[in-house]
Short mmCIF file of C-alpha atoms in Angstrom, two decimals:
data_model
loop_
_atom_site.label_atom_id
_atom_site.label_comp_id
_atom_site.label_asym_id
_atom_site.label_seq_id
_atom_site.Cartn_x
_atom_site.Cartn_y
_atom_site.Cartn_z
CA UNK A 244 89.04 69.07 27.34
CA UNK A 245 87.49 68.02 30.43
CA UNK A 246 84.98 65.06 29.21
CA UNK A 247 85.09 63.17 25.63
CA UNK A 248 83.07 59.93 25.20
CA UNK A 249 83.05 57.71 22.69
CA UNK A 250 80.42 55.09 22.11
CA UNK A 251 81.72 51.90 22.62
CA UNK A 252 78.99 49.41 21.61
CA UNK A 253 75.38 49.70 20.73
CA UNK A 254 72.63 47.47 19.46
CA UNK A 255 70.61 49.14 16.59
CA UNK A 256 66.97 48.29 14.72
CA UNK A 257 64.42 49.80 12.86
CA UNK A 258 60.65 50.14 13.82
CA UNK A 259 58.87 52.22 11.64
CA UNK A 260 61.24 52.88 9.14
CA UNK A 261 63.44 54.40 11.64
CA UNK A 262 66.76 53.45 12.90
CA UNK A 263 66.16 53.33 16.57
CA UNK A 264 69.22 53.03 19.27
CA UNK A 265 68.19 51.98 22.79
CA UNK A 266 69.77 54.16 25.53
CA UNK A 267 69.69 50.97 28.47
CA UNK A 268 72.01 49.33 25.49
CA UNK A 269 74.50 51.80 24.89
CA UNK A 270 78.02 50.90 26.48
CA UNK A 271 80.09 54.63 26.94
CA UNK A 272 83.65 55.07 27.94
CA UNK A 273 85.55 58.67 29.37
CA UNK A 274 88.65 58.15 29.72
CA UNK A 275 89.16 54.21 29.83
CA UNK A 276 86.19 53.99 32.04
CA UNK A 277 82.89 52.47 31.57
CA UNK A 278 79.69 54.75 31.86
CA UNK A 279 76.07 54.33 32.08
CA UNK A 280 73.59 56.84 29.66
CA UNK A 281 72.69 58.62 33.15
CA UNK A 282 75.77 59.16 34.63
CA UNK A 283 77.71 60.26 32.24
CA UNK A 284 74.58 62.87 31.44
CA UNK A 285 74.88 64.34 35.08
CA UNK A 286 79.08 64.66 34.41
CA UNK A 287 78.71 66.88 31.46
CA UNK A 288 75.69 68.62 33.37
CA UNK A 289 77.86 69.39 35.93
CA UNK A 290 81.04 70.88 34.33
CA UNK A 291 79.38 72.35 31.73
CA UNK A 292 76.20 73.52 33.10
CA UNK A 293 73.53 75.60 31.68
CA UNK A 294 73.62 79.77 33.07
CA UNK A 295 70.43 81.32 34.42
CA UNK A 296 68.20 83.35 32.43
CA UNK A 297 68.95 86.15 35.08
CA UNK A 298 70.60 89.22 33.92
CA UNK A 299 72.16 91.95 36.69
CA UNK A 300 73.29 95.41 35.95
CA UNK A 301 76.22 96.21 38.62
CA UNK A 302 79.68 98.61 39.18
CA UNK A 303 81.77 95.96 39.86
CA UNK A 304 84.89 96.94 42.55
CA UNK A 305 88.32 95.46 42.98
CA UNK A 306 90.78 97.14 45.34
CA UNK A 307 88.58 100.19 45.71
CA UNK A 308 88.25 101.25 42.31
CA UNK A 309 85.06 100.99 40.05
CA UNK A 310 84.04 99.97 37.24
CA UNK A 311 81.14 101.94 34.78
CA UNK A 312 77.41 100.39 35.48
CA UNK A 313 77.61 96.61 33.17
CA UNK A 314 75.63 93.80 32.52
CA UNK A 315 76.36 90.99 34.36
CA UNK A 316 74.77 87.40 34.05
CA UNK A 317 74.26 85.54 36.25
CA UNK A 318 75.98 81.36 36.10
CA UNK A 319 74.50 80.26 39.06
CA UNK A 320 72.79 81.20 42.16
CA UNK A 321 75.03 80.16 45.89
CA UNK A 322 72.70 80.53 48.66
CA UNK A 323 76.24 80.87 51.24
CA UNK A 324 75.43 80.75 55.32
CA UNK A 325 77.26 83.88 57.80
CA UNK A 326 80.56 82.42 57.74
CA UNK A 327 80.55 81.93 53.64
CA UNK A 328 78.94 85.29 53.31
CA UNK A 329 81.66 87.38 55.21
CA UNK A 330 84.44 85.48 53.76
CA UNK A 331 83.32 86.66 50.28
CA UNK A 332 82.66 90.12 51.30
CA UNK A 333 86.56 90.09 52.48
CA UNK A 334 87.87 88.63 49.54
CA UNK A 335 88.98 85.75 50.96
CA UNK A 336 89.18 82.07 49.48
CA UNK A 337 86.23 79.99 49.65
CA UNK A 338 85.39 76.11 48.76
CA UNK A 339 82.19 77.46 46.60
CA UNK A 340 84.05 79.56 44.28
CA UNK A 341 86.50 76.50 43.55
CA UNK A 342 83.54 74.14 43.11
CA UNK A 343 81.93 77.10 40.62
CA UNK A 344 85.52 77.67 38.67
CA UNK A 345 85.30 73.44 37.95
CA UNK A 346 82.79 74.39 35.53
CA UNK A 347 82.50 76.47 32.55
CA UNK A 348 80.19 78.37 30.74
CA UNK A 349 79.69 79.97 27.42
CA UNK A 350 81.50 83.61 27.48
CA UNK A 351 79.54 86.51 27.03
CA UNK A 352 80.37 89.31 24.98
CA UNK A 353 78.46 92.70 26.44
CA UNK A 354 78.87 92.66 30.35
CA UNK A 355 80.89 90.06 32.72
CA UNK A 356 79.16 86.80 34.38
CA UNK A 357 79.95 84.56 37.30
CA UNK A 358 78.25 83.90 40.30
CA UNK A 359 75.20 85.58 42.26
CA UNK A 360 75.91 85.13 46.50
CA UNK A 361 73.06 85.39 48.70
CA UNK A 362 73.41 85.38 52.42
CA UNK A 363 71.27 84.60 54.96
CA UNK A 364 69.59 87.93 55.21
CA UNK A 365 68.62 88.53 51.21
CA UNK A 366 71.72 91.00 50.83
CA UNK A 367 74.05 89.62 47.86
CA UNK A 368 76.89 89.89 45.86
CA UNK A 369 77.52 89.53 42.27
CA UNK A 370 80.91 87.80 42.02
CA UNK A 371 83.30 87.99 39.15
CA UNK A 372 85.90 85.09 39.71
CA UNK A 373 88.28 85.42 36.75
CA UNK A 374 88.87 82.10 37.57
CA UNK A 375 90.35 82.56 41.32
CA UNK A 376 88.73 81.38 44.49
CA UNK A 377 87.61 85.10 46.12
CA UNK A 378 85.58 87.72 44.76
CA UNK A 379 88.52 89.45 42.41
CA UNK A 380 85.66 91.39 41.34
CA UNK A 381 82.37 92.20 43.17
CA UNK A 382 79.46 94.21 42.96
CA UNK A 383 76.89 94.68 46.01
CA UNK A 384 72.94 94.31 45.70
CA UNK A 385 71.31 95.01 48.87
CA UNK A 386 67.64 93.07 49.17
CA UNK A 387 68.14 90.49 46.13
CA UNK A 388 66.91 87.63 47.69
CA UNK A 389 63.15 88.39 46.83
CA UNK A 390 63.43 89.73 43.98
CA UNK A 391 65.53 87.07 42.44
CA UNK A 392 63.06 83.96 43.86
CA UNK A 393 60.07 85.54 42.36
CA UNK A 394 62.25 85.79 39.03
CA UNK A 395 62.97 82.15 39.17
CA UNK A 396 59.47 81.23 40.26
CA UNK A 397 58.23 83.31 37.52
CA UNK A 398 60.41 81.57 34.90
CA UNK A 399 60.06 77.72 36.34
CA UNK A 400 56.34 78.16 36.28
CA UNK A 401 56.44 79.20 32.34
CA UNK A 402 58.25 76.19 31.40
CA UNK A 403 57.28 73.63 33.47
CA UNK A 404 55.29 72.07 30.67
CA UNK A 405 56.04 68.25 32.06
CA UNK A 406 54.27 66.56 34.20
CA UNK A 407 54.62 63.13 36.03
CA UNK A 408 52.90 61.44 39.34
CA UNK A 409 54.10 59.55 42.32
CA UNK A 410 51.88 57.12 43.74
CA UNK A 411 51.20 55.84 46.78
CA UNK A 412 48.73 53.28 48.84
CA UNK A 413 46.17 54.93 50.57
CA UNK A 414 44.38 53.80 54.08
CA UNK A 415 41.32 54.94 54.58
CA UNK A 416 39.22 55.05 58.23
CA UNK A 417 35.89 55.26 59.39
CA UNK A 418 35.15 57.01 62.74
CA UNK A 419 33.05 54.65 64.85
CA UNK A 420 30.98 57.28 66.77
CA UNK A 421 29.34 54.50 69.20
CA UNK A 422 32.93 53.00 70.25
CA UNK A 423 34.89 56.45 69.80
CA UNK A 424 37.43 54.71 66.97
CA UNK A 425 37.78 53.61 63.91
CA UNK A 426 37.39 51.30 61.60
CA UNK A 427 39.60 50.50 58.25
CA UNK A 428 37.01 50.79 55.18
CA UNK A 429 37.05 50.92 51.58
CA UNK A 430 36.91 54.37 50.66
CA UNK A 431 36.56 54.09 46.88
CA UNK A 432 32.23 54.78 47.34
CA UNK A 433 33.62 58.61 49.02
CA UNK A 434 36.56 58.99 46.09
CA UNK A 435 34.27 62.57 44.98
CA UNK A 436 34.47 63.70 49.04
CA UNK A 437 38.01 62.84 49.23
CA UNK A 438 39.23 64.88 46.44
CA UNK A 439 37.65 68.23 47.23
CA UNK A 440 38.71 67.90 50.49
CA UNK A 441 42.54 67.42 49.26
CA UNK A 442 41.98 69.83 46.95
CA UNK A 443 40.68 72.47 49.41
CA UNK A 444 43.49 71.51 51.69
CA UNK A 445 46.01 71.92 48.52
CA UNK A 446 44.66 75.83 48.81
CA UNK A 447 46.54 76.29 51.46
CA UNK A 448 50.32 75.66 49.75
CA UNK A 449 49.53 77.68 46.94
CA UNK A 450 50.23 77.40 43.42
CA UNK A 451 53.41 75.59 44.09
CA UNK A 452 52.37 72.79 46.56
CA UNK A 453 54.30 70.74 48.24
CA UNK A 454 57.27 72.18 46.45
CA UNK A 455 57.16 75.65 47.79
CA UNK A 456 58.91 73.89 51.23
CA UNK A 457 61.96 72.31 49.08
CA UNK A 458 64.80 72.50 51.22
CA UNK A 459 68.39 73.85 49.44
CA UNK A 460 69.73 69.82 49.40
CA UNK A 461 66.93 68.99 47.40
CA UNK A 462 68.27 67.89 44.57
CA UNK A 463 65.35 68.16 42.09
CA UNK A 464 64.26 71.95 43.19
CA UNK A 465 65.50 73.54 40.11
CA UNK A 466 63.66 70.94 37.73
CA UNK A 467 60.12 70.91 40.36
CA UNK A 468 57.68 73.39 39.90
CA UNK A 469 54.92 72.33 41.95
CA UNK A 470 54.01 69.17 43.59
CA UNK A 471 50.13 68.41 44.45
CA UNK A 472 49.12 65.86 46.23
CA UNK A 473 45.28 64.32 44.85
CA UNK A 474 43.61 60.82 44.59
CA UNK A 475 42.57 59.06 41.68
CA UNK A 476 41.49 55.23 40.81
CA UNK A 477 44.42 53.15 39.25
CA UNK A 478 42.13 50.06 37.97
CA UNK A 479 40.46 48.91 40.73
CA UNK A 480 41.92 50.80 43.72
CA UNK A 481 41.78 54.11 45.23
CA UNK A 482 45.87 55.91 44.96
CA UNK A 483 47.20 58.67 46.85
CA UNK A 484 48.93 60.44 44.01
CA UNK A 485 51.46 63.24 43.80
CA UNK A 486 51.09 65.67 40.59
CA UNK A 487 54.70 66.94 39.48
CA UNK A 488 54.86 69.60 37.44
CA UNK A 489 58.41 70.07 36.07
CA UNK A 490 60.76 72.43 33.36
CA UNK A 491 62.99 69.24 32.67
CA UNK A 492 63.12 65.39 32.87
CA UNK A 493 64.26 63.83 36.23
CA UNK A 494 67.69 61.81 36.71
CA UNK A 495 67.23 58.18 38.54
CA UNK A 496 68.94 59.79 41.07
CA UNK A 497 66.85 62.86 41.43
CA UNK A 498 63.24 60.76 41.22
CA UNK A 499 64.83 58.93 44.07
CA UNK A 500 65.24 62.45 46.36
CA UNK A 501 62.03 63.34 44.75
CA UNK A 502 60.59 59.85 46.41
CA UNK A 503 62.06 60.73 49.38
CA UNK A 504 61.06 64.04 49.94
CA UNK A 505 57.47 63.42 48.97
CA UNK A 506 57.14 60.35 51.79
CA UNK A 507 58.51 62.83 53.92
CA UNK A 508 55.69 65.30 52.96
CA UNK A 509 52.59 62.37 53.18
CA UNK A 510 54.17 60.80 56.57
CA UNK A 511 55.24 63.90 58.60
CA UNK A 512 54.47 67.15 57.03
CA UNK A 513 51.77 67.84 54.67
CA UNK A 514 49.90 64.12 55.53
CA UNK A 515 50.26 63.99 58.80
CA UNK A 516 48.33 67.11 58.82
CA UNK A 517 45.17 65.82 56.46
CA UNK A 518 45.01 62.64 58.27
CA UNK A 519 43.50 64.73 61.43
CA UNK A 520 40.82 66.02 59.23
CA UNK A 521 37.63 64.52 59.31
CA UNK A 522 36.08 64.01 55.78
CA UNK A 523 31.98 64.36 55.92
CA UNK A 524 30.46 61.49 53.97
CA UNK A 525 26.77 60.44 54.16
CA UNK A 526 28.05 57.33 56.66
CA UNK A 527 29.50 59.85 58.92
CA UNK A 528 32.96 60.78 59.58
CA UNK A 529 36.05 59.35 57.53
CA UNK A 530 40.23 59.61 57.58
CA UNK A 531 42.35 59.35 54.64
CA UNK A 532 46.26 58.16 55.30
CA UNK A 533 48.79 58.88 52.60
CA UNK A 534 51.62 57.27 54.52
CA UNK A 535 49.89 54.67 57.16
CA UNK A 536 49.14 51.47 55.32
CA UNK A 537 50.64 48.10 55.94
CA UNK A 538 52.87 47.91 52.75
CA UNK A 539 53.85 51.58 51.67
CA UNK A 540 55.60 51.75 48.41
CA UNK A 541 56.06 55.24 46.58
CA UNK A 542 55.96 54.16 42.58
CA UNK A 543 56.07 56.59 39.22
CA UNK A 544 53.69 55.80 36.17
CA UNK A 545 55.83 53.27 34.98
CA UNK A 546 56.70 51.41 38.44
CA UNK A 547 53.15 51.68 38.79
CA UNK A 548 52.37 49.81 35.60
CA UNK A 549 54.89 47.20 36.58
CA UNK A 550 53.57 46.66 39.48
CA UNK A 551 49.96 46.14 37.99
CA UNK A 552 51.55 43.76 36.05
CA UNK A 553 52.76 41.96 38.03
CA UNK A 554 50.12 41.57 40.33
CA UNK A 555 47.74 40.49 37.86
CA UNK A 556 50.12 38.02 36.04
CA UNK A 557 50.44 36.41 39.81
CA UNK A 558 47.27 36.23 40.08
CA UNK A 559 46.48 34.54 36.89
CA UNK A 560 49.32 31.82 37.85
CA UNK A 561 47.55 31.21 41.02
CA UNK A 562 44.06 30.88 39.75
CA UNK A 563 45.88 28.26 37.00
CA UNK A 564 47.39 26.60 39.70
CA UNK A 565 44.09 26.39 41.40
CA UNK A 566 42.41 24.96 38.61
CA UNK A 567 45.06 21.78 38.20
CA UNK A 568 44.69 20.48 41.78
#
């Protein structure tokens, strides 16, 4: 009752013996307005969302009285600041339970489920909304925040089973011990050095990466496992390369704040860092940049491949072009 598509236009063929429908040429309509594939995909995502694997068992309270120990499951996870916390607590409205009653999930039959609220100190609350915008019924769990993140850790790490890479140009610097600077170089002849020292550095993140510093606006953090940053030759040239390991495919929208987050990581945080270690190499001292080249560009496989492409097929004009003069 809350979303219905129907498919509007399509252009069909076979390969292989199979009928075969492209999703860039499908034309969807809701409601008398035009869709793309991934937007209408994120609508029905968000009102009808998939619950947690995370089951609670509580004695859930409403006006002082008890219920018997129950199951509860957990819909979703609200990670609520002071001011959100304590207005839950007193059963007062709050914008988060009318965003969460928007959507709906599949009833459950052996326990009640709704909505797990952690504060800022790891105390929480498991909230059953019966469809209002306060806590009608509520359960305390004292200490859930750690308990629950190693649960979800535990979980994203058994079925993130996909993998994709970000890639990025890399800049690499010689240290010029007679002048005291340095000196842009190839670095492709040190690619072996370069890699143990990103993957020693990697050590230091753990098992998650880059990922375990995901901020709760990330958009992708529930679909990222781990991000690790590595090098590896694309053709001819030495990449700076980011190694996603995720439990689901990314949106546009979410490779985007993916992008963004990881040039965040390589310019300030997590390169900024590895750029001030040295690098031992037979020729002395080297620097490798992840963000500080001339013409930074963040690309997935595919962009990547475009971009190849591209390059080489300009190229090829110009040498053509050389050879009519």
């Amino acid at each position: 009752h809350k979303i219905a598509a129907y498919l509007n236009s399509a252009f069909v063929r076979y390969e292989n013996d199979e009928l075969v429908i492209s999703e860039e040429e499908i034309a969807l309509f809701c409601k008398e307005k035009g869709y793309d594939v991934e937007e209408l995909i994120q609508r029905e995502a968000a009102l009808y969302p998939e619950r947690t694997t995370i089951m609670l068992r509580g004695m859930f309270s409403r006006n002082g009285l008890s219920s018997d120990v129950t199951n509860f499951y957990v819909d979703e996870i609200i990670y609520a600041d002071e001011e959100q916390f304590t207005k839950v607590r007193r059963t007062e409205d709050v914008e988060i339970f009318k965003e969460y009653n928007e959507k709906t999930y599949e009833p459950v039959t052996d326990g009640v489920h709704g909505v797990l609220v952690i504060g800022p100190n790891g105390d929480g609350i498991m909230v059953d909304t019966q469809g209002y915008d306060y806590a009608r019924y509520m359960s305390y769990a004292p200490n859930i925040e750690m308990p629950i993140n190693y649960m979800l850790e535990q979980r994203m790490r058994e079925e993130a089973t996909l993998e994709m890479k970000l890639y990025v140009p890399l800049k690499v610097e010689e240290l010029d011990r007679e002048m005291g600077d340095t000196n842009e170089i190839d670095g492709e002849l040190y690619l072996r050095e370069i890699r143990k020292k990103v993957y020693d550095f990697n050590l230091e993140d753990g098992e998650r990466g880059l990922a375990r510093y995901f901020g709760k606006d990330n958009i992708s953090r529930n679909k990222v496992y781990s991000i690790k940053p590595d090098v590896e030759m694309v053709r001819d040239t030495m990449m700076g390369v980011a190694v996603i390991k995720m439990t689901k495919p990314l949106t546009q929208t979410e490779i985007d704040d993916l992008k963004d987050y990881v040039t965040g990581q390589f310019s300030d945080g997590w390169g900024e860092s590895f750029e001030q270690r040295e690098i031992q190499v037979s020729g002395g001292e080297i620097y490798v940049h992840f963000w500080d080249s001339e013409e930074y560009y963040i690309n997935t496989d595919e962009e990547m491949e475009q971009k190849l492409e591209q390059n080489l097929n300009e190229g090829m004009q110009g040498m053509q072009g050389m050879s009519g003069m």
